[in-house]
Tab-separated table of C-alpha atoms and ligand atoms in Angstrom:
chain	number	residue	atom	x	y	z
A	685	MET	CA	107.759	7.404	-109.209
A	686	SER	CA	109.075	4.670	-107.336
A	687	PHE	CA	110.854	1.106	-108.517
A	688	VAL	CA	110.246	-2.554	-107.055
A	689	MET	CA	113.072	-4.594	-107.642
A	690	GLN	CA	112.303	-8.340	-109.240
A	691	PRO	CA	115.362	-10.488	-110.699
A	692	HIS	CA	114.734	-9.476	-114.252
A	693	LEU	CA	112.249	-6.738	-114.028
A	694	ARG	CA	111.762	-3.181	-112.114
A	695	VAL	CA	108.065	-2.755	-112.027
A	696	VAL	CA	106.718	0.797	-111.206
A	697	ASP	CA	103.891	0.838	-108.569
A	698	SER	CA	101.915	3.807	-110.358
A	699	ALA	CA	98.612	1.500	-110.503
A	700	PRO	CA	98.276	1.823	-114.587
A	701	GLU	CA	94.604	0.749	-113.919
A	702	ARG	CA	93.782	3.426	-111.624
A	703	ASP	CA	95.032	5.804	-114.222
A	704	PHE	CA	92.823	4.422	-117.244
A	705	ARG	CA	89.922	4.452	-115.091
A	706	ALA	CA	89.906	7.963	-114.177
A	707	ASP	CA	91.145	8.852	-117.762
A	708	MET	CA	88.134	7.233	-119.103
A	709	HIS	CA	85.711	9.234	-116.987
A	710	ALA	CA	87.636	12.410	-117.727
A	711	ALA	CA	87.325	11.558	-121.416
A	712	LEU	CA	83.576	10.654	-121.041
A	713	ALA	CA	82.702	13.703	-119.480
A	714	ALA	CA	84.229	15.792	-121.347
A	715	PRO	CA	82.317	17.675	-124.067
A	716	GLN	CA	84.929	17.141	-126.812
A	717	ARG	CA	86.099	13.202	-125.698
A	718	SER	CA	89.312	11.989	-126.344
A	719	ILE	CA	91.559	9.830	-124.470
A	720	SER	CA	95.361	8.991	-124.501
A	721	PRO	CA	96.643	6.442	-127.461
A	722	LYS	CA	98.817	4.934	-124.322
A	723	TYR	CA	95.780	2.785	-123.703
A	724	PHE	CA	95.909	1.116	-127.065
A	725	TYR	CA	98.558	-1.049	-125.542
A	726	ASP	CA	97.344	-4.155	-124.011
A	727	ALA	CA	98.676	-7.340	-124.630
A	728	ARG	CA	95.838	-7.773	-127.605
A	729	GLY	CA	96.565	-4.274	-128.212
A	730	SER	CA	100.227	-4.458	-129.198
A	731	GLN	CA	99.724	-8.150	-130.706
A	732	LEU	CA	97.669	-5.829	-132.946
A	733	PHE	CA	99.787	-2.493	-133.284
A	734	ASP	CA	102.842	-5.288	-134.227
A	735	ALA	CA	99.622	-6.836	-137.508
A	736	ILE	CA	99.622	-3.134	-138.333
A	737	CYS	CA	103.245	-2.757	-138.756
A	738	GLU	CA	103.367	-5.435	-141.331
A	739	LEU	CA	100.564	-4.205	-143.771
A	740	ARG	CA	100.970	-3.352	-147.230
A	741	GLU	CA	99.573	0.227	-146.678
A	742	TYR	CA	101.807	0.878	-143.463
A	743	TYR	CA	104.651	2.085	-145.120
A	744	PRO	CA	106.426	3.578	-142.039
A	745	THR	CA	107.760	0.506	-140.676
A	746	ARG	CA	109.489	-0.915	-143.761
A	747	THR	CA	110.915	2.068	-144.904
A	748	GLU	CA	112.359	2.952	-141.213
A	749	LEU	CA	113.787	-0.767	-141.267
A	750	SER	CA	115.570	-0.134	-144.702
A	751	LEU	CA	116.803	3.213	-143.317
A	752	LEU	CA	118.109	1.656	-140.431
A	753	ARG	CA	119.761	-0.739	-142.731
A	754	GLY	CA	121.152	1.258	-145.650
A	755	HIS	CA	122.564	3.635	-142.773
A	756	ALA	CA	123.815	0.965	-139.991
A	757	ALA	CA	127.734	1.787	-140.383
A	758	GLU	CA	127.194	5.395	-140.435
A	759	ILE	CA	124.824	5.055	-137.225
A	760	ALA	CA	127.360	2.904	-135.274
A	761	ALA	CA	130.358	5.094	-136.186
A	762	LEU	CA	128.479	8.008	-134.919
A	763	ALA	CA	127.900	5.922	-131.722
A	764	GLY	CA	131.071	4.358	-130.804
A	765	ARG	CA	132.174	1.331	-128.830
A	766	GLU	CA	129.836	-0.343	-126.020
A	767	ALA	CA	126.819	2.171	-126.166
A	768	GLU	CA	124.276	1.297	-124.072
A	769	VAL	CA	120.771	1.541	-126.073
A	770	VAL	CA	117.913	3.034	-124.046
A	771	GLU	CA	114.692	2.522	-126.063
A	772	PHE	CA	111.380	4.397	-125.234
A	773	GLY	CA	108.656	1.830	-125.766
A	774	ALA	CA	109.727	-1.905	-126.263
A	775	GLY	CA	108.201	-1.959	-129.851
A	776	SER	CA	109.587	-3.262	-132.506
A	777	LEU	CA	112.807	-6.571	-131.593
A	778	ARG	CA	113.207	-5.900	-135.442
A	779	LYS	CA	114.427	-2.481	-135.219
A	780	VAL	CA	116.578	-3.179	-132.280
A	781	ARG	CA	118.038	-5.902	-133.617
A	782	LEU	CA	119.249	-4.081	-136.659
A	783	LEU	CA	120.796	-1.420	-134.076
A	784	LEU	CA	122.410	-4.090	-131.727
A	785	ASP	CA	123.622	-5.751	-134.628
A	786	ALA	CA	125.215	-2.851	-136.103
A	787	LEU	CA	126.921	-1.368	-133.090
A	788	GLU	CA	130.191	-2.078	-131.889
A	789	ASN	CA	130.025	-4.081	-128.534
A	790	PRO	CA	126.959	-2.670	-127.267
A	791	ALA	CA	127.041	-2.996	-123.521
A	792	SER	CA	123.449	-2.673	-122.543
A	793	TYR	CA	119.554	-2.970	-123.518
A	794	VAL	CA	117.017	-0.774	-121.452
A	795	PRO	CA	113.785	-1.114	-122.860
A	796	ILE	CA	111.141	0.758	-121.254
A	797	ASP	CA	107.295	-0.096	-121.782
A	798	ILE	CA	104.260	0.749	-120.303
A	799	SER	CA	103.006	-3.020	-121.398
A	800	GLY	CA	104.677	-4.983	-118.557
A	801	GLU	CA	103.708	-8.671	-120.880
A	802	HIS	CA	105.563	-7.163	-123.971
A	803	LEU	CA	108.405	-5.661	-122.166
A	804	ALA	CA	109.150	-9.279	-120.597
A	805	GLN	CA	108.557	-10.632	-123.924
A	806	ALA	CA	110.979	-8.452	-125.560
A	807	ALA	CA	113.679	-8.843	-122.760
A	808	ALA	CA	113.373	-12.570	-122.602
A	809	GLN	CA	113.637	-12.564	-126.117
A	810	LEU	CA	116.892	-10.556	-126.627
A	811	ARG	CA	118.669	-12.033	-123.730
A	812	SER	CA	118.601	-15.513	-125.482
A	813	ASP	CA	119.568	-13.737	-128.898
A	814	TYR	CA	122.551	-11.711	-127.043
A	815	PRO	CA	123.667	-13.684	-124.339
A	816	GLY	CA	126.473	-11.028	-124.032
A	817	LEU	CA	124.265	-7.678	-123.846
A	818	ALA	CA	123.212	-6.647	-120.556
A	819	VAL	CA	119.330	-6.414	-120.696
A	820	HIS	CA	117.053	-4.060	-117.928
A	821	PRO	CA	113.624	-3.845	-118.838
A	822	VAL	CA	112.344	-0.536	-117.118
A	823	ALA	CA	108.452	-1.138	-116.729
A	824	ALA	CA	107.461	2.575	-116.757
A	825	ASP	CA	105.152	5.438	-118.773
A	826	TYR	CA	108.579	7.050	-120.153
A	827	THR	CA	105.462	10.223	-120.727
A	828	GLN	CA	106.444	10.455	-117.113
A	829	PRO	CA	109.621	11.717	-115.411
A	830	LEU	CA	111.736	9.285	-115.690
A	831	GLN	CA	114.692	7.667	-113.292
A	832	LEU	CA	117.229	5.179	-115.093
A	833	PRO	CA	118.358	2.033	-113.141
A	834	ALA	CA	121.935	3.139	-111.929
A	835	GLY	CA	125.222	0.796	-112.769
A	836	THR	CA	123.974	-0.207	-116.292
A	837	ARG	CA	126.723	1.393	-118.126
A	838	LYS	CA	129.740	1.062	-119.423
A	839	SER	CA	132.554	3.336	-120.731
A	840	GLY	CA	130.146	3.883	-123.838
A	841	MET	CA	127.894	6.375	-124.721
A	842	ARG	CA	123.607	6.176	-123.696
A	843	LEU	CA	121.683	5.742	-127.197
A	844	GLY	CA	118.521	6.514	-127.123
A	845	PHE	CA	116.217	5.069	-129.460
A	846	PHE	CA	112.275	6.010	-130.315
A	847	PRO	CA	111.689	4.377	-133.202
A	848	GLY	CA	108.217	4.379	-135.502
A	849	SER	CA	107.178	8.070	-135.164
A	850	THR	CA	105.620	7.491	-131.935
A	851	ILE	CA	106.675	11.091	-131.254
A	852	GLY	CA	103.850	11.912	-133.288
A	853	ASN	CA	101.727	10.669	-131.446
A	854	PHE	CA	102.059	12.928	-128.600
A	855	ASP	CA	100.563	16.364	-129.129
A	856	PRO	CA	103.354	19.387	-129.836
A	857	GLU	CA	103.503	20.623	-126.104
A	858	GLN	CA	104.042	16.648	-125.151
A	859	ALA	CA	106.755	16.058	-127.588
A	860	LEU	CA	108.668	19.022	-126.414
A	861	ARG	CA	108.441	18.178	-122.927
A	862	PHE	CA	109.684	14.001	-123.847
A	863	LEU	CA	112.641	15.434	-126.131
A	864	ARG	CA	113.435	17.604	-122.907
A	865	MET	CA	113.195	14.641	-120.668
A	866	ALA	CA	115.050	12.487	-123.340
A	867	ALA	CA	117.706	15.473	-123.505
A	868	ARG	CA	118.311	15.195	-119.670
A	869	VAL	CA	118.345	11.423	-119.435
A	870	LEU	CA	120.581	10.837	-122.505
A	871	ARG	CA	122.922	13.922	-121.691
A	872	GLY	CA	126.500	13.417	-123.396
A	873	GLY	CA	124.989	10.902	-125.505
A	874	ALA	CA	122.260	10.828	-128.467
A	875	LEU	CA	118.961	10.031	-129.451
A	876	LEU	CA	117.882	7.822	-132.856
A	877	LEU	CA	114.643	9.025	-133.474
A	878	GLY	CA	112.174	7.898	-136.397
A	879	ALA	CA	109.417	10.614	-137.700
A	880	ASP	CA	106.822	10.428	-140.373
A	881	LEU	CA	106.852	13.528	-142.853
A	882	VAL	CA	104.213	15.015	-144.333
A	883	LYS	CA	103.162	13.562	-147.770
A	884	ASP	CA	100.302	12.662	-150.019
A	885	PRO	CA	97.213	12.816	-147.873
A	886	ALA	CA	95.800	9.415	-149.910
A	887	VAL	CA	99.039	7.844	-149.004
A	888	LEU	CA	98.296	8.661	-145.148
A	889	HIS	CA	94.711	8.021	-145.480
A	890	ALA	CA	95.177	4.297	-146.509
A	891	ALA	CA	97.845	3.491	-144.186
A	892	TYR	CA	95.203	4.408	-141.175
A	893	ASN	CA	92.436	2.877	-142.923
A	894	ASP	CA	93.820	-0.748	-144.089
A	895	GLU	CA	91.678	-3.233	-146.181
A	896	ALA	CA	91.888	-5.698	-143.952
A	897	GLY	CA	90.663	-3.592	-140.827
A	898	VAL	CA	93.350	-4.311	-138.329
A	899	THR	CA	93.837	-0.813	-137.598
A	900	ALA	CA	89.929	-0.785	-136.923
A	901	ALA	CA	90.475	-3.667	-134.750
A	902	PHE	CA	93.203	-2.092	-133.118
A	903	ASN	CA	91.075	1.259	-132.216
A	904	LEU	CA	88.013	-0.754	-131.247
A	905	ASN	CA	90.175	-2.997	-128.800
A	906	LEU	CA	90.486	0.136	-126.543
A	907	LEU	CA	86.723	-0.169	-125.838
A	908	ALA	CA	87.238	-3.918	-125.565
A	909	ARG	CA	89.737	-3.042	-122.947
A	910	ALA	CA	87.896	-0.885	-121.161
A	911	ASN	CA	84.681	-3.272	-120.709
A	912	ARG	CA	87.089	-5.816	-119.468
A	913	GLU	CA	89.356	-3.777	-117.117
A	914	LEU	CA	87.020	-1.160	-116.003
A	915	GLY	CA	83.630	-2.744	-116.203
A	916	THR	CA	82.167	0.244	-118.857
A	917	ASP	CA	79.412	-1.766	-121.120
A	918	PHE	CA	80.477	-0.367	-124.615
A	919	ASP	CA	78.654	-1.779	-127.210
A	920	LEU	CA	81.664	-2.897	-129.720
A	921	ASP	CA	79.292	-2.990	-132.677
A	922	GLY	CA	77.738	0.469	-131.675
A	923	PHE	CA	81.123	1.959	-132.493
A	924	ALA	CA	83.292	2.499	-135.960
A	925	HIS	CA	86.624	3.319	-136.390
A	926	GLY	CA	87.277	6.656	-138.224
A	927	ALA	CA	90.734	7.846	-139.553
A	928	PHE	CA	91.125	11.071	-141.394
A	929	TYR	CA	94.043	13.151	-142.285
A	930	ASN	CA	93.534	16.553	-140.836
A	931	SER	CA	95.508	18.720	-143.222
A	932	PRO	CA	96.001	22.106	-141.266
A	933	GLN	CA	97.287	20.078	-138.039
A	934	ARG	CA	99.475	17.803	-140.056
A	935	ARG	CA	97.972	15.299	-138.550
A	936	ILE	CA	95.948	11.970	-139.117
A	937	GLU	CA	93.084	11.477	-136.031
A	938	MET	CA	91.696	8.421	-135.321
A	939	HIS	CA	88.283	8.191	-133.475
A	940	LEU	CA	85.496	6.173	-132.174
A	941	VAL	CA	82.421	7.118	-133.855
A	942	SER	CA	79.124	6.104	-132.226
A	943	ARG	CA	76.668	4.591	-134.922
A	944	ARG	CA	73.625	5.580	-133.051
A	945	ALA	CA	72.834	7.441	-130.108
A	946	GLN	CA	73.161	5.212	-126.995
A	947	ARG	CA	74.210	5.253	-123.420
A	948	VAL	CA	77.641	4.106	-121.618
A	949	GLN	CA	78.138	3.308	-118.131
A	950	LEU	CA	80.896	3.069	-115.882
A	951	ASP	CA	81.211	2.927	-112.281
A	952	GLY	CA	77.395	3.754	-111.780
A	953	GLN	CA	77.673	6.458	-113.769
A	954	THR	CA	75.879	6.924	-117.578
A	955	TYR	CA	77.524	9.035	-120.147
A	956	LEU	CA	75.277	9.837	-123.454
A	957	PHE	CA	76.729	9.404	-126.837
A	958	GLU	CA	74.819	11.369	-130.038
A	959	ASP	CA	74.778	9.638	-133.090
A	960	GLY	CA	77.911	10.512	-134.737
A	961	GLU	CA	80.081	11.402	-131.721
A	962	THR	CA	83.310	10.285	-131.126
A	963	LEU	CA	86.014	9.532	-128.973
A	964	HIS	CA	89.054	10.891	-130.500
A	965	THR	CA	91.637	7.872	-129.447
A	966	GLU	CA	95.084	9.145	-131.282
A	967	ASN	CA	96.596	11.908	-132.902
A	968	SER	CA	99.336	10.998	-135.533
A	969	HIS	CA	101.395	14.373	-136.231
A	970	LYS	CA	103.566	14.303	-139.285
A	971	PHE	CA	106.674	16.570	-139.508
A	972	SER	CA	108.788	17.719	-142.157
A	973	VAL	CA	112.224	17.255	-141.553
A	974	ASP	CA	113.031	21.045	-140.326
A	975	SER	CA	110.360	21.030	-138.095
A	976	LEU	CA	111.223	17.940	-136.326
A	977	ARG	CA	114.871	19.300	-136.133
A	978	ALA	CA	113.642	22.572	-134.740
A	979	LEU	CA	111.661	20.958	-131.929
A	980	ALA	CA	114.960	18.768	-130.750
A	981	ALA	CA	116.580	22.272	-131.153
A	982	GLU	CA	114.408	23.700	-129.063
A	983	ALA	CA	114.356	20.841	-126.209
A	984	GLY	CA	118.034	20.989	-126.252
A	985	PHE	CA	119.354	18.677	-128.601
A	986	THR	CA	121.850	19.430	-131.340
A	987	ALA	CA	120.453	18.112	-134.831
A	988	GLY	CA	123.367	15.902	-136.568
A	989	PRO	CA	122.425	14.172	-139.778
A	990	VAL	CA	119.218	12.735	-141.137
A	991	TRP	CA	118.415	9.827	-143.650
A	992	THR	CA	115.529	9.979	-145.311
A	993	ASP	CA	114.031	7.399	-148.246
A	994	PRO	CA	114.262	8.447	-152.186
A	995	ASN	CA	110.405	9.080	-151.973
A	996	ARG	CA	110.855	11.048	-148.546
A	997	LEU	CA	108.069	8.642	-146.823
A	998	PHE	CA	109.832	8.886	-143.519
A	999	SER	CA	112.917	10.162	-141.697
A	1000	LEU	CA	115.323	8.875	-139.242
A	1001	HIS	CA	117.104	11.843	-137.116
A	1002	TRP	CA	120.355	11.540	-135.202
A	1003	LEU	CA	120.043	14.086	-132.455
A	1004	ALA	CA	123.189	14.896	-129.840
A	1005	ALA	CA	121.959	15.682	-126.620
A	1006	PRO	CA	124.847	17.873	-124.985
A	1007	ALA	CA	126.393	16.966	-121.583
B	126	AVI	C1	102.872	3.955	-132.570
B	126	AVI	N1	102.393	5.007	-133.413
B	126	AVI	C2	103.239	5.618	-134.081
B	126	AVI	C3	101.212	4.532	-134.564
B	126	AVI	C4	101.284	5.608	-135.358
B	126	AVI	O1	101.287	5.598	-137.030
B	126	AVI	O2	100.720	6.635	-135.100
B	126	AVI	C5	100.297	4.178	-134.129
B	126	AVI	C6	99.260	3.587	-135.057
B	126	AVI	N2	97.913	3.638	-135.121
B	126	AVI	C7	97.325	3.584	-136.093
B	126	AVI	N3	97.996	3.073	-136.644
B	126	AVI	C8	99.360	2.835	-135.940
């Protein structure tokens, strides 16, 4: 992976459009069609995800925010002075602001995100609101081996931040690979990680099937993005949002379900969808506190304090990365 230096943005020249095209071909050609949820997050997808986070049914965001607020002092004490905050995904500015506000004199903030636009907006807003903070955005796919910009640290620890239970969108092997990479990048520091917990399936079902249809729009936006960027001819009315809890696998699965037999073209190739056939777009794994701690330990972290809400909806983990 090579970095092209620009004044404020380090851009990765790994041709994400080429990856999307190749991954879409692979997905459409497979007997069980599935594609990475990372392709949800174009500008529109990122906006829709922000809207999901405000939904009444989608408890993870507000629960995690209240954990961050309620335990800010403990987190700050563990992090010490002049931490460098490395966020995997430049997701919610609200969350990182809570963290930055709690920390004693944070030295720098390094958001890493695949969506260059989202990243640039996040960086610009934080720069103007935290004039003393050095902001070093990195446009990269953090599921791939990662090198952080050199010379951005002061004396404090490197504190990784991976909120929102995005860890749950990886399959178990990817999650382990990600955590191993994070333990290496954060060596001597720690990772503050949010993980959604196993709970009543009805609560989970509602969170991914909101009444307003925002999650459905988020899911279907993948097809709109493919039409725009890859030239596919998906008929958006020909697919429905499908989301259900797969209890043995402890995960919500999201699918785009073909409403009828139909054909889709990509680069001159035709792919047939039967009625009811799906493109699997996302898994959102749910954890127990112990299963998450065991996974982190397997990746090389030393599991520290865990904070949960009274209803045990969500968990926030302090994971120390040995030097
Ligand atoms: C980003 N990620 C943790 C969300 C989740 O809950 O798995 C994405 C999402 N998909 C549908 N709603 C939200």
